[in-house]
Amino acid sequence: MVHTVKKIITAVVSVVFFLAASIALQRLVVPKYAADLPEGNFTAEYYDETTEHDVLMIGDCEVYENIDPIYLWQRYGITSYIRGNAQQLIWQSYYMLEDTLKYETPKAVVFNVQALKYSEPQREEYNRMALDGMKWSKIKLDAIRASMCKGEKLIDYIFPILRYHSRILELNKDDIRYYAKRKKVANNGYYMRIDVLPVSESDVADTSWLSAYGETEENDENQNLSFAPEEDIIDPWAEIVTEEDDEPENPLPKVDKGEKFSDFSMEYMDKLRILCEENNIKLILIKAPSLAPVWYDSYERQVDEYSEKYGLRYINFYEHLDEILIDYETDTYDGGLHMNRSGADKVSEYLGKILATEYGIGDHRGEPVYDNVYEEKQKFYNDMIQAQQEEINKYGKVISY
Amino acid sequence: MKLTKKCSLLVLLLVMAMVFLQVTPSVQAKSKSYRFTYKKVTVYMDGPAKSLIKKAGKPKSKKVTKSCAYNGKDRIYKYNDFILYTYSNTDNGPEYINGITFLTSRVSTKEGIKIGSSYSSVQEKYGDKKDYLGVYTYKKGNSKLQIQIEDDEVINIRYIKA
């Protein structure tokens, strides 16, 4: 009898120890996103917030790199947070909002419409960066199921050690340093860069299509074409239709093909809108002023129609560049793809004025609980500016961010 | 003591399993992917592109686009005989193969099919397949080979990701 009890205890202890060791090893091998790809920490950072936010911004990099919540606080006393991730798809934005509603109910949600053009999961890496940091719930399960690419398995999300076990031979000092607590990388979800790479010095984007923005011409087949920059790489497959997708695998997207947003994307656009309505949240659609990918007139028409149909405010920042004083020679750190702090603050100034004057989003400056919290946030923000400036002075570029 | 030994053994087995089961993406890709050989350099989908870029020399033109995350770029290299598509996970990190489009009959698939080959030779090498508007798609691991046939002759070939 004693022998049997001993055996049972040994077995139970062994199992518990095995589970604990697995969890410990899992924690060791999951990416820490400290040096590379800090976006991987964005989702989880939200849960460290101790005060609520009147405005929630959701979307992809056009949101988290083009709007500055700390500026919104400093200028208008607006409390806001960006729940965005690299190439965050509209269904992921929907689930981010659902997740957020478990903790707070913002007065307004700002959604960047760029993601509407994506109708299916894109890359596993982006899914992991967006979803691994989400706290476990039915919402997270739904988000994973909606997001998985071909070949991905749900079990790999439930037990990340199955996905990342190969990192056991690639561990670095960040895996030890940030084992217990992740590195803080964002400012209320805002990825800040202060460096400058003018669009004229970069090969990733250009402003030529902006000059013809809104002008379309029809060809003989009654198609709408937007002005397109010169493209000297002609791939024969760009015109060949294959069974899997009507769009070529390696498209050279320089011509407006009149692409319609997919039913799947619009289904989640409806869900997002309805979720806001049910929670008495004002939904504001925006198109951030990133220079690439090109925002075609056909996309614009569809967003215009949708916002008109449902009485939604839609702010297309391309239409206000002169007013906002965006200068793609000084306000971008990557050749026009995303704003640097200078550009993000200009965008935030414009957006903040609308939020404060037209949506009545209140000024919380002077309220002790917010003042204390934002004093700390501003210190982190200013320290980051200083650190980036020091790197620019020393190395000529930002390295650690 | 016995229990401690058992627990230590369990942990050791766990770590060994993680090491033993480690297969890098490029190794997985290599074993289950169509291969393209150019001037004795062989590449495969998701595999390193460096050797091919070096062997192919200066491209006629090159285009770079950035992915949504702040790191990573997609690049398109146009050579006389083919177009090479690559991606990288960091801005200046190593590039990996994303696709290859044939432009001339001077390059061929590993099985010897090139622009101008007969449809019957395609069937012989890759088997019978239903086409879609003249395009035959063959899948192998993480890669696809697409061949367009017109008048019983190959007019276009490309490798893409599955």
XYZ file of C-alpha atoms in Angstrom:
563
model
C 0.000 0.000 0.000
C 2.734 2.425 0.994
C 4.676 1.376 -2.057
C 1.682 2.107 -4.308
C 1.130 5.527 -2.784
C 4.804 6.299 -3.263
C 4.539 5.314 -6.917
C 1.509 7.543 -7.429
C 3.189 10.493 -5.767
C 6.310 9.953 -7.857
C 4.251 9.835 -11.045
C 2.310 12.983 -10.152
C 5.445 14.880 -9.192
C 7.142 13.759 -12.401
C 4.218 14.965 -14.515
C 4.032 18.286 -12.697
C 7.779 18.730 -13.010
C 7.638 17.855 -16.724
C 4.884 20.419 -17.285
C 6.743 23.077 -15.335
C 9.926 22.359 -17.280
C 8.000 22.535 -20.567
C 6.483 25.870 -19.607
C 9.876 27.179 -18.539
C 11.502 26.042 -21.770
C 8.600 27.419 -23.777
C 9.087 30.799 -22.150
C 12.775 30.569 -23.039
C 12.363 29.811 -26.738
C 9.473 32.099 -27.718
C 10.819 35.195 -29.492
C 11.313 38.221 -27.222
C 11.119 40.769 -30.067
C 13.601 42.962 -28.226
C 16.186 43.699 -30.916
C 14.343 42.754 -34.099
C 10.685 43.220 -34.962
C 9.445 45.021 -31.823
C 5.943 44.787 -33.287
C 5.860 41.330 -31.752
C 5.466 42.943 -28.323
C 2.734 45.416 -29.196
C -0.276 43.253 -28.454
C 0.900 42.187 -25.012
C 1.971 45.698 -23.992
C -1.635 46.837 -23.950
C -2.357 44.750 -20.864
C 0.129 46.826 -18.851
C -2.107 49.885 -19.146
C -3.539 51.091 -15.833
C -5.914 53.790 -17.073
C -8.616 53.817 -19.687
C -8.555 55.414 -23.108
C -11.180 57.531 -24.791
C -9.869 56.709 -28.252
C -8.719 53.391 -29.632
C -6.840 53.250 -32.922
C -6.727 49.894 -34.711
C -5.019 48.729 -37.877
C -1.694 47.958 -39.412
C 1.591 49.829 -39.568
C -0.157 52.797 -41.163
C -1.778 53.340 -37.774
C 0.949 52.490 -35.302
C 3.592 54.478 -37.164
C 1.549 57.471 -38.286
C -0.352 58.544 -35.172
C 1.245 59.644 -31.890
C -0.912 59.110 -28.754
C 1.568 60.961 -26.556
C 1.213 64.003 -28.802
C -2.579 63.680 -28.536
C -2.192 63.791 -24.764
C 0.249 66.676 -24.740
C -1.754 68.784 -27.193
C -5.351 67.905 -26.399
C -5.300 65.874 -23.187
C -6.781 62.983 -25.185
C -6.169 59.497 -23.815
C -5.663 57.018 -26.621
C -4.072 53.711 -27.478
C -3.073 52.039 -30.720
C -3.800 48.332 -30.921
C -2.002 47.680 -34.168
C 0.411 45.166 -35.607
C 2.423 44.593 -38.745
C -0.014 43.960 -41.585
C -2.868 43.576 -39.105
C -5.776 42.360 -41.190
C -9.292 43.638 -40.719
C -10.477 40.493 -38.948
C -7.567 40.808 -36.540
C -8.493 44.444 -35.927
C -12.046 43.332 -35.186
C -10.837 40.819 -32.602
C -8.443 43.380 -31.127
C -11.438 45.622 -30.533
C -13.454 42.759 -29.066
C -10.564 41.955 -26.772
C -10.213 45.583 -25.731
C -13.899 45.772 -24.851
C -13.264 43.216 -22.114
C -11.237 45.902 -20.333
C -12.699 49.234 -21.372
C -15.106 50.952 -23.735
C -13.565 53.815 -25.690
C -15.694 56.709 -26.908
C -14.244 56.505 -30.418
C -12.474 53.935 -32.569
C -10.253 55.023 -35.454
C -9.721 52.366 -38.114
C -7.297 52.639 -41.043
C -8.914 51.233 -44.186
C -5.733 50.013 -45.888
C -6.378 46.469 -44.616
C -9.626 46.173 -46.588
C -7.660 45.232 -49.702
C -6.477 41.983 -48.114
C -8.958 39.187 -48.407
C -7.020 36.292 -46.926
C -4.290 35.484 -44.428
C -0.933 36.788 -45.590
C 2.020 35.511 -43.602
C 2.424 33.281 -40.606
C 5.034 35.604 -39.105
C 2.556 38.489 -39.002
C -0.112 36.284 -37.467
C 2.228 35.242 -34.676
C 3.332 38.814 -33.992
C -0.261 39.993 -33.772
C -1.808 37.098 -31.895
C 0.795 35.432 -29.671
C 0.635 38.311 -27.204
C -3.152 38.276 -26.884
C -4.485 36.911 -23.611
C -6.220 33.582 -23.990
C -9.967 33.712 -24.491
C -12.574 32.632 -27.001
C -11.800 35.891 -28.821
C -8.183 34.833 -29.285
C -9.283 31.420 -30.544
C -11.626 33.049 -33.062
C -8.869 35.432 -34.159
C -6.449 32.558 -34.696
C -8.964 30.522 -36.650
C -9.740 33.485 -38.908
C -6.039 34.218 -39.430
C -4.244 30.903 -39.943
C -2.423 30.486 -43.228
C -2.192 27.162 -45.053
C -0.028 24.812 -43.054
C -0.527 26.555 -39.717
C -1.980 24.546 -36.873
C -4.011 25.707 -33.887
C -1.990 23.477 -31.567
C 1.117 25.539 -32.392
C -0.625 28.616 -31.008
C -1.826 26.805 -27.898
C 1.636 25.372 -27.269
C 4.106 27.836 -28.861
C 6.971 25.522 -27.907
C 5.909 23.347 -30.854
C 6.472 26.285 -33.209
C 9.573 27.783 -31.662
C 11.414 24.732 -30.330
C 14.077 25.139 -33.019
C 15.167 28.400 -31.356
C 16.767 26.316 -28.602
C 19.969 26.471 -30.668
C 19.509 30.164 -31.563
C 19.098 31.668 -28.103
C 20.735 35.000 -27.428
C 21.191 37.291 -24.449
C 17.791 38.914 -24.994
C 16.113 35.555 -24.364
C 17.634 35.574 -20.871
C 17.344 39.294 -20.210
C 13.659 39.434 -21.140
C 12.739 35.966 -19.919
C 10.492 37.159 -17.113
C 9.210 40.425 -18.591
C 9.168 41.649 -22.165
C 10.977 44.785 -23.213
C 8.720 47.840 -23.457
C 8.967 49.007 -27.040
C 6.064 51.330 -27.827
C 4.414 54.495 -26.629
C 0.746 53.592 -26.138
C 1.153 51.322 -29.126
C 2.973 53.938 -31.205
C 6.205 52.886 -32.859
C 8.301 56.021 -32.882
C 11.240 56.892 -35.084
C 12.838 60.319 -35.211
C 15.233 59.749 -38.116
C 14.649 60.982 -41.646
C 14.904 59.250 -45.017
C 13.441 61.562 -47.652
C 11.329 59.977 -50.341
C 13.699 61.413 -52.951
C 16.532 59.328 -51.500
C 14.637 56.055 -51.340
C 13.635 53.443 -53.879
C 10.586 52.052 -52.108
C 7.979 54.726 -52.878
C 7.360 57.865 -54.826
C 4.904 60.739 -54.809
C 4.152 60.779 -58.524
C 0.830 59.026 -58.123
C -0.374 61.576 -55.584
C -0.390 64.364 -58.141
C -3.001 62.503 -60.146
C -4.864 61.364 -57.058
C -8.507 61.340 -57.773
C -8.092 61.692 -61.533
C -9.014 58.634 -63.525
C -9.161 57.835 -67.163
C -11.076 55.078 -68.831
C -9.632 52.884 -71.475
C -11.471 51.323 -74.368
C -12.651 48.397 -72.252
C -14.354 50.828 -69.899
C -11.893 50.121 -67.106
C -10.823 52.801 -64.706
C -7.107 53.344 -64.613
C -5.202 55.515 -62.220
C -1.997 57.193 -63.162
C 0.847 54.763 -62.612
C 4.560 55.419 -62.350
C 6.837 53.951 -64.990
C 7.469 50.272 -64.478
C 10.244 48.645 -66.436
C 9.942 45.086 -65.116
C 7.315 43.423 -67.263
C 6.507 39.960 -65.982
C 4.477 37.949 -68.526
C 2.673 36.311 -65.620
C 1.251 39.663 -64.547
C -1.367 39.231 -67.257
C -1.896 35.464 -66.953
C -4.851 34.249 -64.934
C -4.327 31.125 -62.877
C -6.861 28.980 -61.117
C -5.872 29.688 -57.521
C -6.174 33.412 -57.684
C -7.262 35.947 -60.214
C -4.367 38.134 -59.170
C -0.871 36.981 -60.187
C 1.338 35.621 -57.435
C 3.894 38.361 -57.934
C 1.774 41.285 -59.007
C 3.318 44.480 -60.221
C 0.632 46.692 -58.695
C 0.943 49.875 -60.619
C -2.376 49.937 -62.430
C -5.795 50.279 -60.869
C -7.590 47.111 -61.864
C -10.823 48.082 -60.226
C -10.353 45.482 -57.536
C -13.343 45.019 -55.301
C -12.885 44.484 -51.561
C -13.666 40.860 -50.793
C -16.849 39.658 -49.123
C -14.721 38.346 -46.275
C -13.128 41.740 -45.634
C -16.460 43.541 -45.848
C -18.053 41.000 -43.529
C -15.566 42.025 -40.876
C -15.971 45.692 -41.725
C -19.664 45.235 -40.979
C -18.890 43.357 -37.776
C -16.561 46.134 -36.665
C -19.157 48.777 -37.416
C -21.922 46.863 -35.627
C -19.721 46.174 -32.613
C -19.087 49.903 -32.316
C -22.805 50.664 -32.667
C -23.728 48.105 -30.001
C -21.269 49.697 -27.581
C -22.159 53.284 -28.436
C -18.704 53.922 -29.897
C -18.124 56.422 -32.693
C -16.320 54.718 -35.578
C -14.039 56.907 -37.684
C -12.398 55.576 -40.842
C -9.071 56.966 -41.970
C -6.548 56.432 -44.736
C -3.112 57.309 -43.447
C -0.743 59.232 -45.751
C 1.698 56.404 -46.485
C 3.126 56.504 -50.000
C 3.056 52.763 -50.597
C 1.242 50.626 -51.403
C -0.647 52.819 -53.831
C -4.174 53.672 -52.704
C -6.198 53.361 -55.892
C -9.275 55.321 -56.800
C -11.266 52.107 -56.910
C -10.445 51.473 -53.240
C -11.324 55.068 -52.413
C -14.703 54.831 -54.142
C -15.643 51.737 -52.164
C -14.714 53.319 -48.840
C -16.564 56.503 -49.796
C -19.668 54.487 -50.639
C -19.494 52.491 -47.425
C -18.954 55.497 -45.187
C -21.767 57.373 -46.917
C -24.136 54.425 -46.628
C -23.607 54.083 -42.887
C -23.012 57.729 -41.996
C -19.398 57.209 -40.964
C -16.745 59.905 -40.915
C -13.946 59.067 -43.376
C -10.729 61.066 -43.316
C -8.436 60.478 -46.284
C -5.202 62.162 -45.268
C -4.010 62.352 -48.877
C -6.652 65.014 -49.412
C -5.285 67.139 -46.588
C -1.537 66.935 -47.140
C -1.179 70.651 -47.825
C -3.337 71.554 -44.858
C -1.438 69.213 -42.531
C 1.886 70.347 -44.077
C 3.173 66.823 -44.631
C 6.548 66.978 -46.321
C 7.805 63.621 -47.578
C 11.335 64.989 -47.540
C 11.357 65.523 -43.772
C 8.396 63.700 -42.244
C 9.255 60.088 -43.036
C 11.979 57.769 -41.780
C 11.709 55.173 -44.544
C 11.261 56.986 -47.798
C 7.562 57.697 -47.496
C 6.184 54.385 -46.275
C 5.646 55.639 -42.742
C 5.832 58.910 -40.899
C 8.595 59.662 -38.462
C 7.723 61.538 -35.253
C 7.540 64.858 -37.083
C 5.027 63.485 -39.570
C 3.072 61.501 -36.998
C 2.675 64.602 -34.865
C 1.307 66.529 -37.828
C -1.198 63.757 -38.537
C -2.084 63.642 -34.833
C -2.570 67.403 -34.673
C -5.151 67.187 -37.458
C -6.861 64.097 -36.072
C -6.763 65.377 -32.501
C -8.529 68.601 -33.441
C -11.352 66.609 -35.026
C -11.624 64.289 -32.043
C -11.710 67.179 -29.584
C -13.985 69.586 -31.438
C -16.291 67.321 -33.415
C -16.474 64.244 -31.199
C -16.194 65.935 -27.826
C -13.314 63.745 -26.702
C -12.396 65.285 -23.387
C -9.218 66.798 -22.019
C -7.996 64.753 -19.062
C -5.078 66.965 -18.174
C -5.395 68.099 -14.600
C -6.927 64.826 -13.456
C -4.373 63.393 -10.999
C -4.727 59.741 -11.989
C -4.055 60.536 -15.647
C -1.441 63.202 -14.942
C 0.625 60.749 -12.902
C 0.399 57.999 -15.476
C 1.147 60.242 -18.447
C 4.048 61.890 -16.652
C 5.684 58.486 -16.604
C 4.709 57.810 -20.200
C 6.189 61.104 -21.311
C 9.430 60.303 -19.548
C 9.680 57.006 -21.444
C 8.796 58.853 -24.654
C 11.395 61.582 -24.128
C 14.040 59.054 -23.093
C 13.412 57.194 -26.345
C 13.780 60.389 -28.377
C 17.045 61.133 -26.647
C 18.341 57.592 -27.112
C 17.517 57.610 -30.829
C 19.152 61.017 -31.243
C 22.305 59.729 -29.542
C 22.443 56.800 -31.944
C 22.023 59.135 -34.905
C 24.832 61.339 -33.564
C 27.099 58.352 -32.984
C 26.280 56.023 -35.883
C 24.477 58.238 -38.352
C 21.328 56.142 -38.003
C 18.930 54.594 -35.513
C 20.036 51.074 -34.674
C 18.301 49.808 -31.579
C 14.702 50.690 -32.473
C 17.290 11.196 -5.063
C 15.660 8.737 -7.453
C 12.887 11.252 -8.126
C 15.397 14.024 -8.772
C 17.234 11.805 -11.233
C 13.999 10.958 -13.035
C 13.036 14.620 -13.275
C 16.458 15.582 -14.547
C 16.236 12.853 -17.150
C 12.826 14.109 -18.276
C 14.174 17.632 -18.742
C 17.155 16.308 -20.638
C 14.890 14.286 -22.917
C 12.739 17.342 -23.513
C 15.702 19.504 -24.502
C 17.073 16.755 -26.727
C 13.703 16.454 -28.437
C 13.700 20.199 -29.130
C 17.193 19.963 -30.596
C 16.604 16.751 -32.523
C 13.373 17.997 -34.060
C 14.967 21.246 -35.123
C 14.776 21.677 -38.866
C 15.475 25.097 -40.273
C 12.928 26.457 -42.765
C 15.518 26.408 -45.551
C 16.316 22.750 -44.931
C 12.633 21.845 -44.995
C 12.250 23.887 -48.137
C 15.216 22.203 -49.775
C 13.929 18.699 -49.327
C 10.427 19.404 -50.647
C 10.658 22.013 -53.343
C 11.174 22.379 -57.050
C 14.752 23.394 -57.782
C 16.066 25.845 -60.323
C 19.625 25.681 -61.558
C 21.407 28.524 -63.309
C 25.080 28.268 -64.243
C 25.570 25.433 -61.769
C 23.919 27.296 -58.887
C 20.795 25.559 -57.561
C 18.111 27.319 -55.524
C 14.673 26.437 -54.140
C 11.633 28.244 -52.745
C 12.297 29.939 -49.402
C 15.947 28.994 -49.787
C 18.826 31.497 -49.715
C 19.050 33.670 -52.832
C 22.570 34.993 -52.315
C 24.409 32.493 -54.515
C 22.044 32.969 -57.435
C 22.154 36.746 -57.184
C 25.943 36.592 -57.191
C 26.139 34.158 -60.123
C 23.556 36.022 -62.206
C 25.595 39.216 -62.041
C 24.271 42.739 -62.461
C 20.548 42.730 -63.195
C 19.065 44.757 -66.034
C 16.796 46.343 -63.462
C 15.896 45.977 -59.823
C 12.941 47.024 -57.739
C 12.604 47.123 -53.967
C 9.421 47.313 -51.953
C 8.942 47.168 -48.224
C 6.587 44.925 -46.352
C 4.234 46.342 -43.738
C 6.444 45.538 -40.747
C 9.274 47.993 -40.469
C 11.719 45.252 -41.292
C 11.889 43.185 -44.409
C 11.940 44.013 -48.095
C 10.690 42.386 -51.253
C 13.020 42.670 -54.214
C 12.609 41.976 -57.926
C 15.704 41.388 -60.078
C 15.317 41.312 -63.836
C 18.013 39.465 -65.771
C 18.196 38.671 -69.478
C 16.864 35.163 -68.983
C 14.683 35.315 -65.883
C 13.103 37.474 -63.201
C 13.982 36.669 -59.606
C 11.696 37.564 -56.688
C 13.119 37.589 -53.178
C 12.073 38.572 -49.683
C 13.995 39.316 -46.542
C 12.865 39.302 -42.930
C 14.958 42.300 -41.982
C 15.799 45.343 -44.083
C 19.347 44.314 -44.889
C 19.101 40.694 -43.884
C 19.600 37.670 -46.112
C 17.269 37.291 -49.055
C 15.198 34.204 -49.758
C 13.626 32.962 -52.960
C 10.020 34.038 -53.471
C 9.630 33.161 -57.141
C 11.322 32.862 -60.522
C 9.819 33.708 -63.932
C 11.505 32.435 -67.102
C 11.977 34.968 -69.870
C 13.928 33.025 -72.514
C 14.609 29.457 -73.595
C 18.163 29.730 -72.294
C 16.984 28.568 -68.876
C 15.121 25.417 -68.102
C 13.557 23.569 -65.201
C 15.598 20.864 -63.501
C 13.603 18.355 -65.514
C 14.679 20.044 -68.749
C 11.505 21.921 -69.703
C 11.992 25.378 -71.182
C 10.071 27.942 -73.202
C 9.476 26.277 -76.526
C 9.319 22.724 -75.161
C 6.487 20.577 -76.386
C 3.412 19.886 -74.320
C 4.093 16.158 -74.631
C 7.500 16.585 -72.993
C 5.814 18.471 -70.122
C 3.387 15.584 -69.698
C 6.249 13.135 -69.793
C 8.177 14.954 -67.066
C 5.379 16.064 -64.783
C 2.438 13.860 -65.623
C -1.066 14.597 -66.766
C -2.803 17.518 -65.126
C -5.941 19.497 -65.758
C -5.190 22.965 -66.987
C -6.856 26.248 -66.229
C -6.999 28.514 -69.269
C -3.875 26.870 -70.644
C -1.917 27.008 -67.404
C -0.743 23.765 -65.804
C 0.148 23.957 -62.127
C 2.323 21.344 -60.442
C 2.922 21.370 -56.707
C 5.898 20.085 -54.778
C 6.315 20.841 -51.099
C 6.270 24.592 -50.570
C 6.616 25.400 -54.273
C 4.553 25.387 -57.438
C 5.648 25.161 -61.035
C 3.289 26.838 -63.497
C 3.601 26.202 -67.226
C 1.491 27.930 -69.847
C 0.879 25.993 -73.031
C -0.329 27.390 -76.327
C -0.570 25.409 -79.552
C 1.063 22.433 -77.790
C 4.104 24.495 -76.917
C 5.387 26.013 -73.672
C 5.184 29.785 -73.797
C 5.626 30.736 -70.140
C 7.133 29.116 -67.038
C 7.460 30.237 -63.445
C 8.111 28.990 -59.943
C 6.032 30.434 -57.132
C 5.292 29.645 -53.516
C 2.627 27.105 -52.763
